[in-house]
Short mmCIF file of C-alpha atoms and ligand atoms in Angstrom, two decimals:
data_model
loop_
_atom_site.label_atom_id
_atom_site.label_comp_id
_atom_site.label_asym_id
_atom_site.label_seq_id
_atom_site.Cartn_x
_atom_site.Cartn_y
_atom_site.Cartn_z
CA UNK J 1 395.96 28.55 238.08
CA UNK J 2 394.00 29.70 240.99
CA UNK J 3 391.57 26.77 242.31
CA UNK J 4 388.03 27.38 242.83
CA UNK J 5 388.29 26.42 246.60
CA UNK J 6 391.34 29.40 247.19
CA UNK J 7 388.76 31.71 245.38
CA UNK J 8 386.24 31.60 247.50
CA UNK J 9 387.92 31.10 250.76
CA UNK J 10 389.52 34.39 249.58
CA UNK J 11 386.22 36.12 249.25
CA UNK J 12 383.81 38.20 251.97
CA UNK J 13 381.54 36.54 254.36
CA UNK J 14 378.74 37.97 252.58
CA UNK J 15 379.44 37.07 249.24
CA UNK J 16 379.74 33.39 250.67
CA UNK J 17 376.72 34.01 252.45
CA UNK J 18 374.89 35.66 248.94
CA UNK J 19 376.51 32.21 246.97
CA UNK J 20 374.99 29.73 249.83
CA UNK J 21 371.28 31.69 249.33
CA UNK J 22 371.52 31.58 245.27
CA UNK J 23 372.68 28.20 245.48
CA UNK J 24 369.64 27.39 247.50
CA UNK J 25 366.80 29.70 245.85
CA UNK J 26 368.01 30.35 242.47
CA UNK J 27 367.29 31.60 240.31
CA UNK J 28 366.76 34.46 241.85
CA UNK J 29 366.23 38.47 241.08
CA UNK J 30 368.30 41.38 243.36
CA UNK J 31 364.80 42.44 244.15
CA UNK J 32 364.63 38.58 246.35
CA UNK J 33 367.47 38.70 247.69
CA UNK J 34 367.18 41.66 249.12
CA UNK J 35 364.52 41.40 250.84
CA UNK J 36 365.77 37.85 251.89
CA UNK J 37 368.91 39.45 253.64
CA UNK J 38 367.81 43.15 254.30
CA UNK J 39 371.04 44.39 252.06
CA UNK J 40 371.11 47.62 250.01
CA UNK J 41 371.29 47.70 245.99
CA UNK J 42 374.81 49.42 246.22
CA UNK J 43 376.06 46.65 248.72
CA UNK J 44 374.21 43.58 247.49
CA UNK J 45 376.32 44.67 243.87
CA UNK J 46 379.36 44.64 245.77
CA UNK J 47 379.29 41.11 246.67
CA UNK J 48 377.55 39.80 243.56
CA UNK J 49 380.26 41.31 241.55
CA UNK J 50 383.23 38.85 243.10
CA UNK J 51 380.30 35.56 242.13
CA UNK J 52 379.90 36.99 238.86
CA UNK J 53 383.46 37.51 238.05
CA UNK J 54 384.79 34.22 239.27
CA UNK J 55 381.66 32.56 237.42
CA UNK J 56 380.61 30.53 240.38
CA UNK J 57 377.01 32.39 239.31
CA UNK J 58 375.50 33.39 236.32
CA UNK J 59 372.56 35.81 234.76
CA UNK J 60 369.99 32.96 233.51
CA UNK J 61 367.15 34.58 231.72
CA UNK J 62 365.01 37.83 232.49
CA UNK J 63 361.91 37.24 235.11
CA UNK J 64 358.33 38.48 234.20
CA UNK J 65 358.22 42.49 234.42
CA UNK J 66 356.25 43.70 237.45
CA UNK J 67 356.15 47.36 235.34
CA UNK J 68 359.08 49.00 234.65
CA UNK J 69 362.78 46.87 232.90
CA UNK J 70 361.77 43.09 233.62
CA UNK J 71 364.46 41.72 236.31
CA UNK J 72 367.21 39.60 235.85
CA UNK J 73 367.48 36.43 237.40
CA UNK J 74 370.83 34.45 238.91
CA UNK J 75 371.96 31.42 240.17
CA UNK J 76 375.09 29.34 240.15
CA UNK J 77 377.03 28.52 237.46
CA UNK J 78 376.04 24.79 236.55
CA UNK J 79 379.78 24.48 235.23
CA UNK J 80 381.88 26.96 237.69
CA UNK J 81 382.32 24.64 240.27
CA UNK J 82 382.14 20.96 241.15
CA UNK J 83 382.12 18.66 244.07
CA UNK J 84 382.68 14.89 244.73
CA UNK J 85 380.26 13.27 247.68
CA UNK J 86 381.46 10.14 248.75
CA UNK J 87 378.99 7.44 250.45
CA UNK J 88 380.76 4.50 252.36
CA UNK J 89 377.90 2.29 253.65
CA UNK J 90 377.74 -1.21 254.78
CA UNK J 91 377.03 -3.05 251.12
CA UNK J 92 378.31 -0.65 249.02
CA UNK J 93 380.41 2.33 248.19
CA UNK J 94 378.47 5.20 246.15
CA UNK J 95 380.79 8.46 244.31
CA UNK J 96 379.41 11.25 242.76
CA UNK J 97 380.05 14.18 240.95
CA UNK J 98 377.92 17.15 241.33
CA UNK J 99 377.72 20.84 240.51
CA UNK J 100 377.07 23.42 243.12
CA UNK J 101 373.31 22.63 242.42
CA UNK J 102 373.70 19.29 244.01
CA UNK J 103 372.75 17.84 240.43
CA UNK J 104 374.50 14.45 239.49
CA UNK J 105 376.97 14.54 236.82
CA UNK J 106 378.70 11.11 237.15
CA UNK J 107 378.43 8.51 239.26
CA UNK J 108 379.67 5.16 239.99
CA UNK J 109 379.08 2.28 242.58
CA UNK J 110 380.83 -1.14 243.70
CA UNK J 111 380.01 -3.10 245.82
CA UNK J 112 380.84 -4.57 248.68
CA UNK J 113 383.56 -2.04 249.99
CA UNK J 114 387.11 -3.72 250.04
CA UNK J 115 389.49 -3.35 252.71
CA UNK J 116 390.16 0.81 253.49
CA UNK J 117 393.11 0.87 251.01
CA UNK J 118 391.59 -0.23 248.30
CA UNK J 119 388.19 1.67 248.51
CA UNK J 120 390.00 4.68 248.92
CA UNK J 121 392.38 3.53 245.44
CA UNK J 122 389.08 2.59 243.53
CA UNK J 123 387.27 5.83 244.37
CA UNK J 124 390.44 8.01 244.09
CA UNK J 125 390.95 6.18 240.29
CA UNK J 126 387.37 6.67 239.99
CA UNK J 127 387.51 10.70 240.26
CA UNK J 128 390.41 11.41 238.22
CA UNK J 129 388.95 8.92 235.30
CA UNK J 130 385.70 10.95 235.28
CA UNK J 131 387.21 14.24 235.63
CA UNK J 132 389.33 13.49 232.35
CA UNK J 133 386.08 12.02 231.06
CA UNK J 134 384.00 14.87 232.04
CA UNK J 135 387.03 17.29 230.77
CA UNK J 136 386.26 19.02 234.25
CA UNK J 137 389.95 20.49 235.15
CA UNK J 138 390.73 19.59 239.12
CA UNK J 139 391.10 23.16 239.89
CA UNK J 140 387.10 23.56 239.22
CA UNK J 141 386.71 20.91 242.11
CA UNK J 142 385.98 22.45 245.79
CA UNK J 143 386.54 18.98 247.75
CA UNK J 144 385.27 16.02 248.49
CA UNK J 145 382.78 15.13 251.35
CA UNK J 146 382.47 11.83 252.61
CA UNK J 147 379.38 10.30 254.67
CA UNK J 148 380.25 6.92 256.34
CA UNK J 149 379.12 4.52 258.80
CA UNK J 150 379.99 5.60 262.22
CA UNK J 151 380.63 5.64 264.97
CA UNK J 152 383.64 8.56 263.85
CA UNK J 153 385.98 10.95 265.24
CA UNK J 154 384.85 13.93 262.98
CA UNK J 155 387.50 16.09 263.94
CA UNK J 156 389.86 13.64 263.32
CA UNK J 157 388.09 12.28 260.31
CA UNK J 158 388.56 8.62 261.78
CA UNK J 159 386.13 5.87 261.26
CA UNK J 160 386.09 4.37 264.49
CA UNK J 161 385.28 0.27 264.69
CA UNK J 162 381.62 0.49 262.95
CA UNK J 163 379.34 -3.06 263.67
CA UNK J 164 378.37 -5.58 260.78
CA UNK J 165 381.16 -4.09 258.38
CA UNK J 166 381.75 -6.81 255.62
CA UNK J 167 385.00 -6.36 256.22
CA UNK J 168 387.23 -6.42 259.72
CA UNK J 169 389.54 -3.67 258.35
CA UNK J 170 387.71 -1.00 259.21
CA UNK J 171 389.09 -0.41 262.82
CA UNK J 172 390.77 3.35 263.41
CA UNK J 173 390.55 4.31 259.35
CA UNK J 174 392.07 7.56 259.10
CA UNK J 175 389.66 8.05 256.34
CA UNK J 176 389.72 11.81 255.91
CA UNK J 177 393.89 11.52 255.35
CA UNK J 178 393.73 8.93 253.38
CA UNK J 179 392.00 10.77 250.51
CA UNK J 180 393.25 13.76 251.42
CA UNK J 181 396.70 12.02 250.21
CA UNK J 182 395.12 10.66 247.20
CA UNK J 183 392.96 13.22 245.79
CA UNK J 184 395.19 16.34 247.14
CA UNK J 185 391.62 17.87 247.78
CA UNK J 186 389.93 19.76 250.56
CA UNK J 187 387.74 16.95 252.53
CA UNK J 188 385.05 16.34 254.89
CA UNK J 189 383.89 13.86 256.87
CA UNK J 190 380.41 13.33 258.76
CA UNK J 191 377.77 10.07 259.65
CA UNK J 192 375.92 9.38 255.92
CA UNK J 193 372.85 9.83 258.06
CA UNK J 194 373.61 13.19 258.36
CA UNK J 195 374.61 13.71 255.36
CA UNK J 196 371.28 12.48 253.90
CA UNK J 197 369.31 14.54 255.98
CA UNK J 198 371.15 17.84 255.45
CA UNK J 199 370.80 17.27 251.76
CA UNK J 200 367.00 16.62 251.94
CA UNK J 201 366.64 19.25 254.25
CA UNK J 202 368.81 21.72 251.67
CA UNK J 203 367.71 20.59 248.42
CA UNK J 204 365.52 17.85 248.72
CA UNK J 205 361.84 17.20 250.37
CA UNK J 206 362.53 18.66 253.69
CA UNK J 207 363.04 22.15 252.30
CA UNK J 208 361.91 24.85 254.05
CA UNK J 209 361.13 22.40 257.28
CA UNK J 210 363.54 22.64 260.02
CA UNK J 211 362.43 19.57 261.90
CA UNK J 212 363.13 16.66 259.93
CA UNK J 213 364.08 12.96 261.25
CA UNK J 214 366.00 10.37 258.47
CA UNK J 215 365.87 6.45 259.08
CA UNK J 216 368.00 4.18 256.82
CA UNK J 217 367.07 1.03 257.38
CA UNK J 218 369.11 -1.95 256.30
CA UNK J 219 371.88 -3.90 257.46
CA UNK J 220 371.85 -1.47 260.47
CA UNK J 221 369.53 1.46 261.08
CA UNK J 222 371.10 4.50 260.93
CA UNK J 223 369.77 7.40 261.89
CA UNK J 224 370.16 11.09 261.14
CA UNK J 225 368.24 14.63 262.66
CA UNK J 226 367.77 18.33 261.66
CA UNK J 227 366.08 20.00 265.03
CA UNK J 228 365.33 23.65 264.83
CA UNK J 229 367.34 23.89 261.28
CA UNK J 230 370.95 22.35 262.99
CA UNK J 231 372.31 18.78 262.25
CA UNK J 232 371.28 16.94 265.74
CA UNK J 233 375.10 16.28 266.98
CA UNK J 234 375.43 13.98 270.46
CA UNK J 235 379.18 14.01 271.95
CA UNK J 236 379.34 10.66 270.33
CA UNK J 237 378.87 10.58 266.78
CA UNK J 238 376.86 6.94 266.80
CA UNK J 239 374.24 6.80 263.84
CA UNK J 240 373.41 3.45 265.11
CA UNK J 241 371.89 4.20 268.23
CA UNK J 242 368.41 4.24 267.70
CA UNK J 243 368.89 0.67 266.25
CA UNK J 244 369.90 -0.22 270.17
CA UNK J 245 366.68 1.46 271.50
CA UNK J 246 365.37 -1.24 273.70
CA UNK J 247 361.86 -2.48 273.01
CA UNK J 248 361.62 -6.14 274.54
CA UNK J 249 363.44 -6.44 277.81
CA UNK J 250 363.09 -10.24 277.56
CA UNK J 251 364.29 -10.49 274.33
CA UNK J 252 367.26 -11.92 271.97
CA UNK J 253 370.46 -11.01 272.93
CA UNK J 254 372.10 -8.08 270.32
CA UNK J 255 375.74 -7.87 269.33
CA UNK J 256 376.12 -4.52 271.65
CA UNK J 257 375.73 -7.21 274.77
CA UNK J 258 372.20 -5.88 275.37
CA UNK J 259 368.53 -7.69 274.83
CA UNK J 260 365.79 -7.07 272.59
CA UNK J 261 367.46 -3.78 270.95
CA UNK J 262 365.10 -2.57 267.88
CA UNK J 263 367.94 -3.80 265.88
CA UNK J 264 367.70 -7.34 266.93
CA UNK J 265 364.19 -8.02 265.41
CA UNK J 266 364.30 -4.93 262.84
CA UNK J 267 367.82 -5.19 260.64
CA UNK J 268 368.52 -6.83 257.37
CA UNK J 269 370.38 -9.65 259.03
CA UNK J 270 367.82 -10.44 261.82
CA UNK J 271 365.06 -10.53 259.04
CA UNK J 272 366.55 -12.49 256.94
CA UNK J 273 367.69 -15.01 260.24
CA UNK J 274 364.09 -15.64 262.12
CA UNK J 275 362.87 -16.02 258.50
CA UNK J 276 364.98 -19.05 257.97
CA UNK J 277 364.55 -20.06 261.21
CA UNK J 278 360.77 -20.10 260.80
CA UNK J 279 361.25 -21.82 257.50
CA UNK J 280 362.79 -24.44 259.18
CA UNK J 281 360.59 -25.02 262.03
CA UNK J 282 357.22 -24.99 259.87
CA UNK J 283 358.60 -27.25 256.90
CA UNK J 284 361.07 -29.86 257.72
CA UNK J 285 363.98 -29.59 255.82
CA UNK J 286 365.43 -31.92 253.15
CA UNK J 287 369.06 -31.46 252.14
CA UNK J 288 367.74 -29.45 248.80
CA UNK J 289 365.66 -27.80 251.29
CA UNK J 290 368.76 -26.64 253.61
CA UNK J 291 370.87 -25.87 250.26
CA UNK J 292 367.87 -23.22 249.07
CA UNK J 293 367.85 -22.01 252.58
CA UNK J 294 371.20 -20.35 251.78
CA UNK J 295 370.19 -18.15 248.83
CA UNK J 296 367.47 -16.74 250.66
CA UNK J 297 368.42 -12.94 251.19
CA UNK J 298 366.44 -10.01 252.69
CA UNK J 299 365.26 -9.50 248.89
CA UNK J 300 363.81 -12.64 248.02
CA UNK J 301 361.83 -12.37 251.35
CA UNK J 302 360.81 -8.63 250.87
CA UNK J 303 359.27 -9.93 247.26
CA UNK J 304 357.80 -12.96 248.89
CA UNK J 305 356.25 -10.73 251.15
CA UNK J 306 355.00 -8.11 248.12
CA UNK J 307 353.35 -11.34 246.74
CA UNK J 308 351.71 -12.38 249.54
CA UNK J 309 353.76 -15.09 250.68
CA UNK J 310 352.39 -15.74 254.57
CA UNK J 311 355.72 -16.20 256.04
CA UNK J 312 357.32 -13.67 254.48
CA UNK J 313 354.35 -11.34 255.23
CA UNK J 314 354.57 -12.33 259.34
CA UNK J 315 357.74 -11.92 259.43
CA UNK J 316 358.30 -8.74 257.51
CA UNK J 317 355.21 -7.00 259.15
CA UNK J 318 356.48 -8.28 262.69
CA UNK J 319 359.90 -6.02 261.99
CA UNK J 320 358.09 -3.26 260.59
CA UNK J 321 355.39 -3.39 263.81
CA UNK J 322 358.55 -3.27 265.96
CA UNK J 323 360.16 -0.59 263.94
CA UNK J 324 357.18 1.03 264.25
CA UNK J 325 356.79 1.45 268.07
CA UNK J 326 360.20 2.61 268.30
CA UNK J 327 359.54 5.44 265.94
CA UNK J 328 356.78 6.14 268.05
CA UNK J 329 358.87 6.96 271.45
CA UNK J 330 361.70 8.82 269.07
CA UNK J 331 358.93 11.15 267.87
CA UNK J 332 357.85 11.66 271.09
CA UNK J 333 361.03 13.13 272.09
CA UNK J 334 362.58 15.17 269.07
CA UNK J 335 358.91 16.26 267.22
CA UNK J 336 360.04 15.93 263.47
CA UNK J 337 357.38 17.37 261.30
CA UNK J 338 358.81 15.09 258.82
CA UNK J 339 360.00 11.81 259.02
CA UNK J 340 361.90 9.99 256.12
CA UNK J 341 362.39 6.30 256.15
CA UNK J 342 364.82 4.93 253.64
CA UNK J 343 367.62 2.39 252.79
CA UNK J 344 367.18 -1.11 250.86
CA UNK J 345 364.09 -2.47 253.35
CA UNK J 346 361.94 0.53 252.60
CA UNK J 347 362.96 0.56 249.16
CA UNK J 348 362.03 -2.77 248.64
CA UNK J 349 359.01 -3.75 250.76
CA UNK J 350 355.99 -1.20 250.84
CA UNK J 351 354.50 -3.52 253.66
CA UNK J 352 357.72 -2.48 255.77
CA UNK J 353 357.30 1.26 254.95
CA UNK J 354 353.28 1.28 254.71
CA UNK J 355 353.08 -0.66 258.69
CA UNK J 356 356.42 1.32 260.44
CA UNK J 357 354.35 4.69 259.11
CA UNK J 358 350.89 3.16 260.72
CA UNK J 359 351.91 2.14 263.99
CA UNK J 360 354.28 4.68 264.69
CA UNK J 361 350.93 7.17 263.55
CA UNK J 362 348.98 5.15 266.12
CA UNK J 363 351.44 4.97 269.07
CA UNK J 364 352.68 8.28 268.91
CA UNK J 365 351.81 10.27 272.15
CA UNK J 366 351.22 13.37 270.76
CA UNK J 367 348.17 13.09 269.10
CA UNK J 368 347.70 16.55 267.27
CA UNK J 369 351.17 16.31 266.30
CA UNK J 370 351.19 17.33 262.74
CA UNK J 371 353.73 14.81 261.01
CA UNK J 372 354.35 13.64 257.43
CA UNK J 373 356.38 10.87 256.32
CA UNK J 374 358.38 10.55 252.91
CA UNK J 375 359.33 7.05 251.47
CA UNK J 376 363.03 7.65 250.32
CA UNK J 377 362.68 11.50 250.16
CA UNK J 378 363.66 12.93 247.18
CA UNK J 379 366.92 11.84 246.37
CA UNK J 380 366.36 8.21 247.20
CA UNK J 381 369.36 6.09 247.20
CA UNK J 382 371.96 8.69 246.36
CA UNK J 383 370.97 11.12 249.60
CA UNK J 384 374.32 10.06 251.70
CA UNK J 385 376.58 10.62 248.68
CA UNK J 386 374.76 14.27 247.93
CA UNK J 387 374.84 15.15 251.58
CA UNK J 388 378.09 14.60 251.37
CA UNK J 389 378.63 16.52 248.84
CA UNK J 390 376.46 19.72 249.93
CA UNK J 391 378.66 19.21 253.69
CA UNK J 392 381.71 20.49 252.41
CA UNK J 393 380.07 23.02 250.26
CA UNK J 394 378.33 24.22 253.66
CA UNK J 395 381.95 24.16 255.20
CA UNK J 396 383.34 26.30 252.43
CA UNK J 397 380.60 29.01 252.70
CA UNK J 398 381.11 28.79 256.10
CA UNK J 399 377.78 27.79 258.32
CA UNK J 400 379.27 26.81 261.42
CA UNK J 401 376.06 25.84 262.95
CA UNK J 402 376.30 22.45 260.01
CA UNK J 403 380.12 21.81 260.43
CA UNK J 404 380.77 22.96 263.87
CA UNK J 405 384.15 21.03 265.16
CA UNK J 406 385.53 20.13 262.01
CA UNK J 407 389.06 20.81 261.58
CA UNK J 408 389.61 20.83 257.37
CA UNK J 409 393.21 21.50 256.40
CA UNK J 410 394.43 21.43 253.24
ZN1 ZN M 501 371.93 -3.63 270.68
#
């Protein structure tokens, strides 16, 4: 049986192209899509006709008559074709099934991520259990696209030696192989920053804008950019680096070997460490005192902080004042007209979100600068894992300008 990813690698460039635009807008009349890519009647049914008969899109319902036969209206077939997005982050490891509409149909999360072997094992298990679940047959699966913490070789689809893993395994992961062995899929690989970004910029709350900007803000912050409608790609493929911006030239040392990054005063672990520290100096410290010290995590502190807890509050709006004036200089330089801050400090602490979003508003240097910001965007925690997804369905259909560089053998 002929897979679905051989059937459309077989077909035209503009039936891929006519697939990627339904996918995106549907459903959809002829009438639309027409005028959307300029084609003829005669033509535009000559590369529907391949979509239709393959069923990777379907007629859904009639649209409201305009005089004359009332139109009929497409989009993709919420059961022709499926793909697996793959999120390996820090403190935990997110897979997902989705349909061509980027809607989840399974997923499952564990946390933290083991050494590379067994992550890939436990996803790989995870797939083929859900697919039998499902009763989705493997040939209606395009691939798999994973989004990671960098830094990568995308080409190579290595993970490179990424900072703060839980783990010291994950040096020189040929990630991309490693599935590729397991799953015996087509597969992808790209910075879940990215990946978020594309997919909110696709299907989420960035469609339609071509100048979007994605924080994730937790252990690390990682950072992703759509300029001008492309993924913003540097030679080296470092999510981290705005985390390393420096913002205090005095101050405490970071792990990179420089001073007073935006990382050192604005991550989960740094947080969570001049909390305790501050603890300590303000109260002296039993032994009880010193044992509670150690359940005291980022949460507890964001929740302290939510109800009103004054050292908690200091320390989180400190961070978020810091976060804040970096923001500032990075919108001075790429202009997003949307700016999504996300990950498990956003998520949990509106005083984080509510002061990074205010300073970086009052600092910026462009004051008629028309910018929104989104708290999670739209697909929240499961962005990296859809991104991922949508990735390799952008590499099948063949936009270069998303995927340019990647080499994807099967
Ligand atoms: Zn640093």
């Amino acid at each position: 049986m002929v897979n679905v990813y051989d059937k459309l690698m077989n077909m035209k460039d503009q039936s891929k192209l006519l697939l990627g635009l339904i996918q995106k807008n549907g459903p959809v009349t002829r009438n639309q899509i027409m005028d959307a890519t300029g084609m003829k009647l005669t033509t535009l049914k000559r590369f529907m006709q391949p979509l239709l008969d393959e069923g990777f899109i379907i007629e859904v319902g009639i649209d409201k008559s305009t005089g004359g036969r009332p139109p009929t209206l497409y989009d993709v077939n919420p059961k022709g074709s499926y793909v697996i997005g793959i999120d390996i982050s820090r403190t935990y490891t997110e897979t997902v099934i989705t349909n061509l509409k980027m809607g989840i149909i399974d997923l499952h999360r564990f946390e933290p991520p083991h050494d590379p072997t067994d992550t890939v094992n436990q996803i790989s298990l995870y797939v083929k259990d859900a697919l039998s679940r499902l009763g989705i047959a493997k040939s209606l699966v395009l691939g798999a696209g994973i989004g990671t913490v960098g830094p990568l070789d995308r080409k190579k689809g290595v993970i490179l030696n990424p900072a703060n893993f839980p783990s010291n395994s994950w040096i020189n992961v040929p990630i991309r192989d490693m599935f590729k062995e397991k799953l015996s899929l087509p597969i992808v690989i790209d910075n879940g920053a990215n990946a978020a970004v594309l997919a909110e910029h696709l299907f989420g709350i960035g469609k339609g804008i071509d100048n979007i900007s994605y924080f994730h803000c937790g252990v690390g912050i990682r950072t992703g950019a759509i300029s001008s409608g492309n993924i913003v790609r540097a030679i080296n493929e470092y999510e981290d680096a705005f985390g390393h911006m420096v913002v205090d030239i005095k101050g405490e040392p970071c792990y990179c070997k420089n001073r007073g990054c935006i990382e050192t005063m604005c991550s989960i672990p740094s947080i969570t460490k001049k909390f305790k520290k501050l603890l300590e100096q303000r109260y002296s410290s039993s032994d009880d005192e010193s044992k509670s010290l150690d359940r005291i995590d980022y949460l507890y502190i964001c929740n302290a902080a939510e109800q009103g807890d004054k050292l908690a509050e200091e320390v989180i709006l400190n961070a978020a004042t810091i976060f804040g004036i970096g923001l500032a200089n990075y919108i001075n330089l790429i202009n997003p007209q949307l700016v999504i801050l996300s990950g498990p400090l956003v998520k949990n602490s509106s005083l984080f979100y509510d002061t990074c979003v205010a300073i970086a508003l009052q600092r910026k240097y462009i004051k008629n600068h028309k910018i929104s910001f989104s708290r999670e965007g739209y697909f929240k925690e499961h962005a990296i894992s859809i991104g991922a997804a949508a990735l390799l369905v952008e590499e099948i259909l063949s936009m270069p300008k998303y995927i340019s560089g990647i080499n994807m053998e099967v």
